Coordinates of N, CA and C in Angstrom, one line a residue:
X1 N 9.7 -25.0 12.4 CA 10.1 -23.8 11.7 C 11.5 -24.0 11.1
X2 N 12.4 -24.7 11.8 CA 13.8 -24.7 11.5 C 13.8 -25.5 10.2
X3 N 13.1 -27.0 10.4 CA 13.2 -27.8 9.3 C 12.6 -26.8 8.2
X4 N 11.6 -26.0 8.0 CA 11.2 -25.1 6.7 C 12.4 -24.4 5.8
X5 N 13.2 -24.5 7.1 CA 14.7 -23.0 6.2 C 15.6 -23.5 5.9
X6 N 15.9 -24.8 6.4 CA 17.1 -25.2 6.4 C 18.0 -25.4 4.7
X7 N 16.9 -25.9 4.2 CA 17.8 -25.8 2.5 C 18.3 -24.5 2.4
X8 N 17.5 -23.4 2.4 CA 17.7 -21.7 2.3 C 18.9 -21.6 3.0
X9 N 19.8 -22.4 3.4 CA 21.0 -21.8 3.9 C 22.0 -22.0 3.3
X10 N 21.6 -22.8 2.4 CA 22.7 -23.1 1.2 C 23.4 -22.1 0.6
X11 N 21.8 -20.9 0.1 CA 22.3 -20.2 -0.7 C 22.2 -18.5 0.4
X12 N 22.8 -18.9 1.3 CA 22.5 -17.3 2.7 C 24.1 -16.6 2.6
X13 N 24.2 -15.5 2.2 CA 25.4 -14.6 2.0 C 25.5 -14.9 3.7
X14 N 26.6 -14.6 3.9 CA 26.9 -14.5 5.5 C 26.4 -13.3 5.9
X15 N 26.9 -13.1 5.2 CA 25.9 -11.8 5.6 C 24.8 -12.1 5.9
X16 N -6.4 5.3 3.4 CA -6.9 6.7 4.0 C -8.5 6.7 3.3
X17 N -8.4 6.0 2.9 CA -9.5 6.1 2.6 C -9.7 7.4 1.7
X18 N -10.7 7.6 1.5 CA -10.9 8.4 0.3 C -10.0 10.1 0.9
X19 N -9.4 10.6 1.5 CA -8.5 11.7 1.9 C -8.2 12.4 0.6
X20 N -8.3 13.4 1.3 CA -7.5 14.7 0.0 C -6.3 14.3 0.4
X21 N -5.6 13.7 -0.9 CA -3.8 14.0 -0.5 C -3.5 14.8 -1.4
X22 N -1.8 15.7 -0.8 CA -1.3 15.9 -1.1 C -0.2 15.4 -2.5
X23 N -0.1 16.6 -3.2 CA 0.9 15.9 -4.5 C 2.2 15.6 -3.9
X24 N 2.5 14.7 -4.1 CA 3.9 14.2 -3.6 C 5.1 13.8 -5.5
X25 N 6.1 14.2 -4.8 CA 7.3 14.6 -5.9 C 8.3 14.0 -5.9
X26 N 7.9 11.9 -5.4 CA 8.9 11.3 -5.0 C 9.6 10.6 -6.4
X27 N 10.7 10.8 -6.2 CA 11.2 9.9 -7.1 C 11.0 8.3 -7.7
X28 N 9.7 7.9 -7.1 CA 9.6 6.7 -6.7 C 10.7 5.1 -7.1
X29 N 11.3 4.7 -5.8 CA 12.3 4.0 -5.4 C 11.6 2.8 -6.5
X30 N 11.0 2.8 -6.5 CA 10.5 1.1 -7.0 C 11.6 1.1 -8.8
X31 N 11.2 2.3 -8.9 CA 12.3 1.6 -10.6 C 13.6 2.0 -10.7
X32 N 14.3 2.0 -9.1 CA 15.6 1.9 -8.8 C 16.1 0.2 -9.2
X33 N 15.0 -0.9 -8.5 CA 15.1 -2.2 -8.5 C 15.1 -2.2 -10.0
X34 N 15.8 -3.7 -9.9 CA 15.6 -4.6 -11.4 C 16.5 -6.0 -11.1
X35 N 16.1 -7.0 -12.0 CA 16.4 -7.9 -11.8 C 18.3 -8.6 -11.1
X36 N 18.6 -7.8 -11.3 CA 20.0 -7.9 -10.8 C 20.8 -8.9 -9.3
X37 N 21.6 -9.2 -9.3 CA 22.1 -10.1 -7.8 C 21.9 -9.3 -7.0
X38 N 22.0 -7.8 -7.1 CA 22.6 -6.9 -6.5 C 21.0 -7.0 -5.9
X39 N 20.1 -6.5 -5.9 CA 18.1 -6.4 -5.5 C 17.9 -7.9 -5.6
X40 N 17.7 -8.8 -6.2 CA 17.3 -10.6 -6.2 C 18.6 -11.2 -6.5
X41 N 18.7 -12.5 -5.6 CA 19.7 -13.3 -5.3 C 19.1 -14.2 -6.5
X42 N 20.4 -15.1 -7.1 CA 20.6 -15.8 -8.4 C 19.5 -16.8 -7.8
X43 N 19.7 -17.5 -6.6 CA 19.4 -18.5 -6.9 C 18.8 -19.0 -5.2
X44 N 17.2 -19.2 -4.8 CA 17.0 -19.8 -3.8 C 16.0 -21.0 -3.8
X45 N 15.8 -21.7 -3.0 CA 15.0 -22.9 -2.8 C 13.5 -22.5 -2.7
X46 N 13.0 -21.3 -2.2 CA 12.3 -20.7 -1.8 C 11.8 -19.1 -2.6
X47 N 10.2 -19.1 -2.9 CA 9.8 -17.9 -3.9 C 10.6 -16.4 -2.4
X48 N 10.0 -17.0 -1.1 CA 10.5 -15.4 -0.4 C 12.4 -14.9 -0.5
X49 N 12.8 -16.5 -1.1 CA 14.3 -16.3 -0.6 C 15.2 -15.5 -1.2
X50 N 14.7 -14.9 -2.3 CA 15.3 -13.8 -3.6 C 15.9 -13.0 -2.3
X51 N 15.3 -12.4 -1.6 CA 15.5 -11.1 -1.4 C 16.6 -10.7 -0.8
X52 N 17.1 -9.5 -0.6 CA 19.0 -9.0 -0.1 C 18.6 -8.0 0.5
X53 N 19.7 -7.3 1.2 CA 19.6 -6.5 2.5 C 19.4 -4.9 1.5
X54 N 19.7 -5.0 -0.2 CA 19.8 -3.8 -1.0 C 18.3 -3.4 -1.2
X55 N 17.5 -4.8 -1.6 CA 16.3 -4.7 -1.7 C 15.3 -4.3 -0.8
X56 N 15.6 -4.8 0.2 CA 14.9 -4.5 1.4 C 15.2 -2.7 2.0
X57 N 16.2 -2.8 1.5 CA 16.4 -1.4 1.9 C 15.4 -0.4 1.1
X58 N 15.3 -0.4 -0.2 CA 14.5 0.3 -1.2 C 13.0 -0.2 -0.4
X59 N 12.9 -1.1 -0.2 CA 11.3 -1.5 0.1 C 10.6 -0.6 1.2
X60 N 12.0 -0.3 2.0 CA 11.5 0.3 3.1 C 11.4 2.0 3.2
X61 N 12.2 2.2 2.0 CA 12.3 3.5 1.6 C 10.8 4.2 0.5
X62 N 10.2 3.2 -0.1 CA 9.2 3.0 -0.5 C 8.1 2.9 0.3
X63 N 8.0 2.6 1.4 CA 6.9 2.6 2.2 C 6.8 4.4 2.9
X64 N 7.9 4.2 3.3 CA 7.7 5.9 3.6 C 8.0 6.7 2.9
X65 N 8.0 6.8 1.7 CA 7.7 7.7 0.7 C 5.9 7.4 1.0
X66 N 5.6 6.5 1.0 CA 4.0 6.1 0.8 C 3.3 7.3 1.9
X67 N 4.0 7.0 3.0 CA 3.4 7.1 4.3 C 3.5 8.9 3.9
X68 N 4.3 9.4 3.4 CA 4.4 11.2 3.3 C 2.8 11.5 2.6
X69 N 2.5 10.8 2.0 CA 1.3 11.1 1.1 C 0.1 11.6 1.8
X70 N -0.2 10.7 2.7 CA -1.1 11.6 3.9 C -0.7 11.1 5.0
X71 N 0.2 11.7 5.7 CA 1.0 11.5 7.2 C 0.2 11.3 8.2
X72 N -1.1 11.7 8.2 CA -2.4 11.4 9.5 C -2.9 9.8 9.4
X73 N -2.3 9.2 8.4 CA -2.8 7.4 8.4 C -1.7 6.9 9.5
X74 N -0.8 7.5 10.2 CA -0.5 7.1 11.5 C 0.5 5.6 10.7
X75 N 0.9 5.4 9.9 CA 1.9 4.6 9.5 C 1.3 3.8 8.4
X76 N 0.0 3.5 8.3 CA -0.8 2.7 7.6 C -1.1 2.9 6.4
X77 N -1.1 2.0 5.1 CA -1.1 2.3 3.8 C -2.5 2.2 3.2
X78 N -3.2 3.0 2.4 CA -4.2 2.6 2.2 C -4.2 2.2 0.3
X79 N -5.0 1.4 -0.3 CA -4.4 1.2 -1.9 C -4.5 2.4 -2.4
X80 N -5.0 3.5 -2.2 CA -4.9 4.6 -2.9 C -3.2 4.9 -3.4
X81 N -2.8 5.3 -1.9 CA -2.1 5.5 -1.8 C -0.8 5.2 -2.4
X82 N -1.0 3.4 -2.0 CA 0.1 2.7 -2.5 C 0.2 2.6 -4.1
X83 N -1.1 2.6 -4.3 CA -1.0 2.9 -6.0 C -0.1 4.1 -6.7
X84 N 0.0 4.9 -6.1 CA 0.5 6.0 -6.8 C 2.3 6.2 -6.8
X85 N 2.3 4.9 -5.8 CA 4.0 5.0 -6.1 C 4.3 3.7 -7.6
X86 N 3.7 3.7 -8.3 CA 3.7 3.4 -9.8 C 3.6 4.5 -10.8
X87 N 3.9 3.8 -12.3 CA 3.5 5.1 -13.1 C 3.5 3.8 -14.2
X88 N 2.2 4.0 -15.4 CA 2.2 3.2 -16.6 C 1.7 2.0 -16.0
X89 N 2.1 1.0 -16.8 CA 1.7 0.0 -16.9 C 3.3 -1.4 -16.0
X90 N 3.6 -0.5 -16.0 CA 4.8 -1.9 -15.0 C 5.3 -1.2 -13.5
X91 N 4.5 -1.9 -13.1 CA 4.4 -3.3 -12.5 C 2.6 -3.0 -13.1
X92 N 2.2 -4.0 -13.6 CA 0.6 -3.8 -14.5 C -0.7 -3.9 -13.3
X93 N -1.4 -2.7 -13.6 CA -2.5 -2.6 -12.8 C -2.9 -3.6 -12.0
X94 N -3.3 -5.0 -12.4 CA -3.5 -5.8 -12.4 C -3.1 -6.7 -11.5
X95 N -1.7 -6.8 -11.6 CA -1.2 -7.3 -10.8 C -0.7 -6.8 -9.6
X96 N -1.1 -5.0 -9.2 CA -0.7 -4.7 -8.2 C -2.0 -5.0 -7.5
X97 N -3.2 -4.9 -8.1 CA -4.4 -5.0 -7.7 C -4.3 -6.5 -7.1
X98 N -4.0 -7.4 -7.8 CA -3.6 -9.0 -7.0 C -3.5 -9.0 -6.1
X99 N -2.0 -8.1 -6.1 CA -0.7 -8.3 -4.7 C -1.6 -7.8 -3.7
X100 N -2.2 -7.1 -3.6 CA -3.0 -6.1 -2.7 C -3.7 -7.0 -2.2
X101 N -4.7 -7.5 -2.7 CA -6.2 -8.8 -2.6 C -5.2 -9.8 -1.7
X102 N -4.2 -10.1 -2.0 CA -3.5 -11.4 -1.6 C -3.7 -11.6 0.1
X103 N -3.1 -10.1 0.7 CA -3.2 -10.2 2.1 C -4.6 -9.5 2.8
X104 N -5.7 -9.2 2.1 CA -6.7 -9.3 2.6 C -7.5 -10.3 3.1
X105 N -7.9 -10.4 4.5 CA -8.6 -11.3 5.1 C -9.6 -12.0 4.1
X106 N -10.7 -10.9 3.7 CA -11.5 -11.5 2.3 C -11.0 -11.0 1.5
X107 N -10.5 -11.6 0.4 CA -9.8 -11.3 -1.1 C -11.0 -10.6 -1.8
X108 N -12.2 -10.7 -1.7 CA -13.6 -10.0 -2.6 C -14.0 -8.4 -1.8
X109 N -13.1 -8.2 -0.6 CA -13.8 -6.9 0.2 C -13.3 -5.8 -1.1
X110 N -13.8 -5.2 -0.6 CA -13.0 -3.6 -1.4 C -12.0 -2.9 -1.4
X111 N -10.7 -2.9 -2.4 CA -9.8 -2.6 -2.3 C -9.2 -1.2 -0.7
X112 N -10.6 -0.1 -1.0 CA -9.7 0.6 -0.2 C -10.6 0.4 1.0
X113 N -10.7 -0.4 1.6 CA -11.7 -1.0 2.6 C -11.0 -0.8 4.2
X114 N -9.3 -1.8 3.7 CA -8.4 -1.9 4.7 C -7.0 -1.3 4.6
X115 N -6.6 -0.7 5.6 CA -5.4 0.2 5.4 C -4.3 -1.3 6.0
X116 N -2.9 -1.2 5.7 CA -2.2 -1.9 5.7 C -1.2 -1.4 6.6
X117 N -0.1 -2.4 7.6 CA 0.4 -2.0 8.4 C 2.1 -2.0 6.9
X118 N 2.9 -1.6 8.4 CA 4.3 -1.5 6.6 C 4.8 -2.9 6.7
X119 N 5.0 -3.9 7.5 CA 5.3 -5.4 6.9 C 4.3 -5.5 6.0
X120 N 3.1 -5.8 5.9 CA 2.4 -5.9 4.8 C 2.6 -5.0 3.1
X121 N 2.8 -3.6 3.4 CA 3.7 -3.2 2.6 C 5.1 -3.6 1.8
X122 N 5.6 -3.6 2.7 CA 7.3 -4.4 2.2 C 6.9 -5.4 1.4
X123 N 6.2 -6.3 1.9 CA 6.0 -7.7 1.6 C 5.2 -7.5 -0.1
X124 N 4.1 -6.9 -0.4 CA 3.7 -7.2 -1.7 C 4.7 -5.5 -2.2
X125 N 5.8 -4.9 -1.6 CA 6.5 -4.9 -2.7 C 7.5 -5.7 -3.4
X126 N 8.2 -6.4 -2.2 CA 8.5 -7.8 -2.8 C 8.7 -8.5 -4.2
X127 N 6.8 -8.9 -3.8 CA 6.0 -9.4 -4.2 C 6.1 -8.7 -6.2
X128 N 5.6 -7.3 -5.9 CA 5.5 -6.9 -7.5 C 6.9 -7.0 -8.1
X129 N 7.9 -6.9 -7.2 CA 9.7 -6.2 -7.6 C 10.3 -8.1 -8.0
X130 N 9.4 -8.8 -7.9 CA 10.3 -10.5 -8.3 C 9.4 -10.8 -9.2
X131 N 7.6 -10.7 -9.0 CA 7.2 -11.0 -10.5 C 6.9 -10.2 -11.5
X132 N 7.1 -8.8 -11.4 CA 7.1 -7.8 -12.4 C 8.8 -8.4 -13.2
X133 N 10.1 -8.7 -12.9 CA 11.4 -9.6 -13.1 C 11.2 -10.8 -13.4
X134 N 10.6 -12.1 -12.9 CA 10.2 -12.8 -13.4 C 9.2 -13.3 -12.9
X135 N 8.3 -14.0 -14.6 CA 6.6 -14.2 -14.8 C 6.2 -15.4 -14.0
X136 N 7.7 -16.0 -13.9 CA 6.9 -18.4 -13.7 C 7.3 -17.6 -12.1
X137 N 7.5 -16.7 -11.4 CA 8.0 -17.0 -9.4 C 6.7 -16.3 -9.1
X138 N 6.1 -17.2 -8.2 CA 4.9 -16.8 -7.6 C 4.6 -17.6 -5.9
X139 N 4.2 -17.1 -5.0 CA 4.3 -17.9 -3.7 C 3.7 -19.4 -4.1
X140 N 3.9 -20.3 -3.4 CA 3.1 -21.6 -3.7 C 2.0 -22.2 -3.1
X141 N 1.7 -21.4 -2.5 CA -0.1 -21.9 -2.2 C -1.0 -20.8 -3.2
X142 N -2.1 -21.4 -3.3 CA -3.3 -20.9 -4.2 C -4.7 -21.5 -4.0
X143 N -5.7 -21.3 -4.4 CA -6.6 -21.2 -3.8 C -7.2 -22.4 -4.9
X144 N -7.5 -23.5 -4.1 CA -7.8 -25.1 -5.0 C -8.8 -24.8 -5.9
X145 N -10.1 -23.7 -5.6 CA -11.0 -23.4 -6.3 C -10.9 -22.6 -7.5
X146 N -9.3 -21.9 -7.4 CA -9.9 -21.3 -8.9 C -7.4 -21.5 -8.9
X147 N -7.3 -22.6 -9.5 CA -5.6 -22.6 -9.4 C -4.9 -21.7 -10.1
X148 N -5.1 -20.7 -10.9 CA -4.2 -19.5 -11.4 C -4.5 -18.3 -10.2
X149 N -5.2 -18.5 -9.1 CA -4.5 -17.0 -8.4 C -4.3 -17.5 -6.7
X150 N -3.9 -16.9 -6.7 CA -2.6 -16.9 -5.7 C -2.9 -16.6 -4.3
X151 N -3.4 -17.3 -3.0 CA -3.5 -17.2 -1.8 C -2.3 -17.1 -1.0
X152 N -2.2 -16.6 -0.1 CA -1.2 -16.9 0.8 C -1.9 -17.5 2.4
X153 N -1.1 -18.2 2.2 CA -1.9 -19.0 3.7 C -1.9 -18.2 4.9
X154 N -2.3 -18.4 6.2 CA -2.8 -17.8 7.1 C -1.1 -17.9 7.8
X155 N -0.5 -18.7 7.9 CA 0.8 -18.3 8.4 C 1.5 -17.6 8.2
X156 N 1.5 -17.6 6.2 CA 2.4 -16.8 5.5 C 2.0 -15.5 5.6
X157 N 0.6 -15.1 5.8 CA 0.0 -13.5 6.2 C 0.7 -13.4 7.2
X158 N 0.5 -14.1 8.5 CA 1.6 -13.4 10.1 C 2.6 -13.3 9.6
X159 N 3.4 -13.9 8.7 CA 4.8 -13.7 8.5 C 5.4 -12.4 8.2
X160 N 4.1 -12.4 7.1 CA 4.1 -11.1 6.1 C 4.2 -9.6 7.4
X161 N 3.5 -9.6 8.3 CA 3.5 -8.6 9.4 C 5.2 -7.8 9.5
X162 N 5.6 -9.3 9.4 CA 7.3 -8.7 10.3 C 8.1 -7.9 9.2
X163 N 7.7 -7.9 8.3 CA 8.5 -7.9 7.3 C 9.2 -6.6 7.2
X164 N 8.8 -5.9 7.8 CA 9.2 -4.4 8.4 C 10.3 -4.1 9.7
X165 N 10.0 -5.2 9.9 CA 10.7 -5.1 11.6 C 12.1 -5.9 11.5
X166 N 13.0 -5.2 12.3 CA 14.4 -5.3 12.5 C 14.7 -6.1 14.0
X167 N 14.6 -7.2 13.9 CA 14.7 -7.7 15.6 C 16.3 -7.8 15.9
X168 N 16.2 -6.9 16.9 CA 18.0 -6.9 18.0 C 18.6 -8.3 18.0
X169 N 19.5 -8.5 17.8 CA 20.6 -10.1 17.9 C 20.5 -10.5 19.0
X170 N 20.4 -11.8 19.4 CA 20.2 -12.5 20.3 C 21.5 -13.4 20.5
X171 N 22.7 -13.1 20.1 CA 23.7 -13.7 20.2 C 24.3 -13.7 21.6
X172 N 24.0 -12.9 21.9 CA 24.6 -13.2 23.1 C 26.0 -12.1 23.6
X173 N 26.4 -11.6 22.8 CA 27.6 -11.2 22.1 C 27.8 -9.4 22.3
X174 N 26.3 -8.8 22.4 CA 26.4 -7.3 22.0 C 26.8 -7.0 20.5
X175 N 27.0 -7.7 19.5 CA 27.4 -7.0 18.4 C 26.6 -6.2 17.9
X176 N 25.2 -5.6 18.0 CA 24.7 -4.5 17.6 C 24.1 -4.8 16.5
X177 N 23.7 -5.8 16.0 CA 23.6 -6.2 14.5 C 21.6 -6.1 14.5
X178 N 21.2 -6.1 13.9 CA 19.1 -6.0 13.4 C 18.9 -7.0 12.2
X179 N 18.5 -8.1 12.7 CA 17.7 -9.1 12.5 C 16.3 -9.1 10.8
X180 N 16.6 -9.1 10.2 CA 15.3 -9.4 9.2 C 15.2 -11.0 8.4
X181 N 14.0 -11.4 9.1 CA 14.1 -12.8 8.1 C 13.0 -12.8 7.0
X182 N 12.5 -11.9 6.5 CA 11.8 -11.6 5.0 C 12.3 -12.9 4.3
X183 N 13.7 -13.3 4.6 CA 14.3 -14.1 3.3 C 14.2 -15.6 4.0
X184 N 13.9 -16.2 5.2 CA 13.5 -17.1 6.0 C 14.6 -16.9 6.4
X185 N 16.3 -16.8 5.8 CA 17.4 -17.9 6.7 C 17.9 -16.4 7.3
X186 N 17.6 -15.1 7.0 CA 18.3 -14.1 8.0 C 19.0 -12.8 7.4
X187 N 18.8 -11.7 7.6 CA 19.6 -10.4 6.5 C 19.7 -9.6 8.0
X188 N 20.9 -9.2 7.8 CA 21.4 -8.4 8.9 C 22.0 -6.7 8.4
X189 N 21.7 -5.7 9.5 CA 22.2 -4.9 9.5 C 23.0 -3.8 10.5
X190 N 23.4 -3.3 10.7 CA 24.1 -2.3 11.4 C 25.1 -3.4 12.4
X191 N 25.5 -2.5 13.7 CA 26.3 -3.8 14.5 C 28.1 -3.0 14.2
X192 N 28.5 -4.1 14.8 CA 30.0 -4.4 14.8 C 30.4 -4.7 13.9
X193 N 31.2 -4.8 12.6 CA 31.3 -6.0 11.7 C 33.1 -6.5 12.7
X194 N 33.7 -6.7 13.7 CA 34.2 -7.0 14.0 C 34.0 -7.7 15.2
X195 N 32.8 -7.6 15.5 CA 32.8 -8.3 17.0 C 31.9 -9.7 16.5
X196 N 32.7 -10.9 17.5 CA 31.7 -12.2 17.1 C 30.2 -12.3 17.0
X197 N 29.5 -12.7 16.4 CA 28.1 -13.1 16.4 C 27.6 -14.1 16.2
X198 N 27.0 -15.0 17.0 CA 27.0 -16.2 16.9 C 26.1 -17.0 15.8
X199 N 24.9 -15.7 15.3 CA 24.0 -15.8 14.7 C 24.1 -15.4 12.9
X200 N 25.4 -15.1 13.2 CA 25.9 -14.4 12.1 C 26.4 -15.9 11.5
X201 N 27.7 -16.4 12.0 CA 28.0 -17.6 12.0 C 27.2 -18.9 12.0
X202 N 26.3 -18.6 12.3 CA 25.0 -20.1 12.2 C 25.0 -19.7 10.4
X203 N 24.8 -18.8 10.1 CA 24.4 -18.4 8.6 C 25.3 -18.4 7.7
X204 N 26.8 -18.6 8.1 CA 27.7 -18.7 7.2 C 28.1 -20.1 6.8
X205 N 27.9 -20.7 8.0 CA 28.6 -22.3 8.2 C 26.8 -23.0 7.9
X206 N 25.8 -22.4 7.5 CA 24.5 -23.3 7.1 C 23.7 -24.1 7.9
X207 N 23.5 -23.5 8.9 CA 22.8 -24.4 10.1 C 22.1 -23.0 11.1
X208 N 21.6 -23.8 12.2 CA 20.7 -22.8 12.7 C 21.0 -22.9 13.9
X209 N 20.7 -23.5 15.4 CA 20.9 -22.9 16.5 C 20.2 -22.5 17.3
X210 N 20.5 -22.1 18.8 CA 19.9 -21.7 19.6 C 19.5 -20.0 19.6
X211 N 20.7 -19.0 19.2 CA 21.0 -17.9 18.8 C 20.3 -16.9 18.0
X212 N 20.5 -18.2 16.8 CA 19.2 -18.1 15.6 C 17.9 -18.3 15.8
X213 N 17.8 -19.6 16.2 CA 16.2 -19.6 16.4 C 15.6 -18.5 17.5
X214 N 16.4 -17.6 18.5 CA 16.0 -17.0 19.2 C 15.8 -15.5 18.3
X215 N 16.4 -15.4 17.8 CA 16.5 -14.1 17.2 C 15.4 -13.7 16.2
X216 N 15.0 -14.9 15.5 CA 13.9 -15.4 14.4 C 12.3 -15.4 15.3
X217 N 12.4 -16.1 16.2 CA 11.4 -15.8 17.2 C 11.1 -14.3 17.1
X218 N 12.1 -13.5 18.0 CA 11.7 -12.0 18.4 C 10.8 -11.3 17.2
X219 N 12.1 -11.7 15.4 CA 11.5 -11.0 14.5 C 10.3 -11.4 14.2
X220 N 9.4 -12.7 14.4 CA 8.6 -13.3 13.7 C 7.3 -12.4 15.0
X221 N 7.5 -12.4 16.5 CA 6.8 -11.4 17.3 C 6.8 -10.0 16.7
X222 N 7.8 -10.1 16.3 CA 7.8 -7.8 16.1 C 6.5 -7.6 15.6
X223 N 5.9 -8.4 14.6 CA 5.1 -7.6 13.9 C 3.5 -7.8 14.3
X224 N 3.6 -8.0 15.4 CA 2.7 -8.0 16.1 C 2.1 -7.5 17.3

């Protein structure tokens, strides 16, 4: 696991089924994003590595907007649903329809078949918010049988789970800080920003550790 992230530290800031729903009046977060450093980072080794603690924040804010639409799915997104935090044609039918297929066990079942936990959420918003910005970034496995669309492997699906989840620091330290590796090498939030972190410092100085890899562990459990 370590050997997979290690380049990614180069570029690491230190830092319902058919339901009557309800009309909902959200602003929807999604066309807050746009291509900028500030939502996608200039430059990573890796298609997940774009992402920043700004982005992630909107993703999460986007999911529960989702989740208001029919509050009895108990946290779970269904495509109905998640469709409706669009409008027009961008991010294009199409390709939300993709994103969606992507983390289904069978890619041919029926869209609103399977309701979605919110790492799965997060994750193909992501997904729309880097290639709706740019057309050539796409994950890199695909399916040998037909090479223009896009599989994610069976690892990168568990991955996708966490993508929601905030794992507590494992530094040792108490600094208070919540763990997300969406980006592989680590995005942090809340905490001390004055008290040492040892896991903080694995990420500034480019290397990984005992601290880190423990911390990455918990988040890579959470979502499970």
């Amino acid at each position: 696991m370590w050997c997979s992230v290690k380049a990614d530290f180069h570029f690491a800031a230190a830092d319902v089924g058919q339901l009557s729903m309800p009309r909902v009046t959200s602003e929807r977060h999604f066309y807050r994003l746009n291509g900028s450093s500030t939502f996608l980072k200039r430059t990573s080794d890796s298609y997940w590595g774009y992402i920043t603690l700004e982005s992630l924040t909107i993703y999460e804010k986007i999911y529960h907007e989702t989740c208001k639409i029919n509050p009895e799915s108990n946290g779970y997104v269904w495509y109905s649903m998640f469709r409706r935090q669009f409008r027009g044609h961008h991010p294009p039918v199409a390709l939300i329809e993709e994103t969606w297929r992507r983390l289904l066990r069978n890619a041919s079942a029926p869209l609103e078949k399977t309701p979605y936990p919110k790492g799965f959420v997060v994750a193909m918003i992501y997904m729309l918010h880097i290639e709706s910005h740019f057309n050539d970034r796409k994950p890199n496995s695909r399916d040998a049988r037909r090479p223009k669309k896009v599989v994610l492997s069976p690892e990168r699906r568990e991955l996708c789970k966490s993508f929601g989840f905030w794992a507590p620091c494992q530094c040792g330290s108490h600094c208070g800080r919540r763990w997300n590796f969406a980006n592989k090498v680590g995005i942090s939030k809340g905490g001390w920003p004055n008290r040492f972190c040892a896991v903080a410092m694995a990420i500034a100085e480019g290397r990984g550790g005992t601290p880190w890899l423990e911390t990455r562990t918990k988040w890579e459990r959470g979502g499970n």
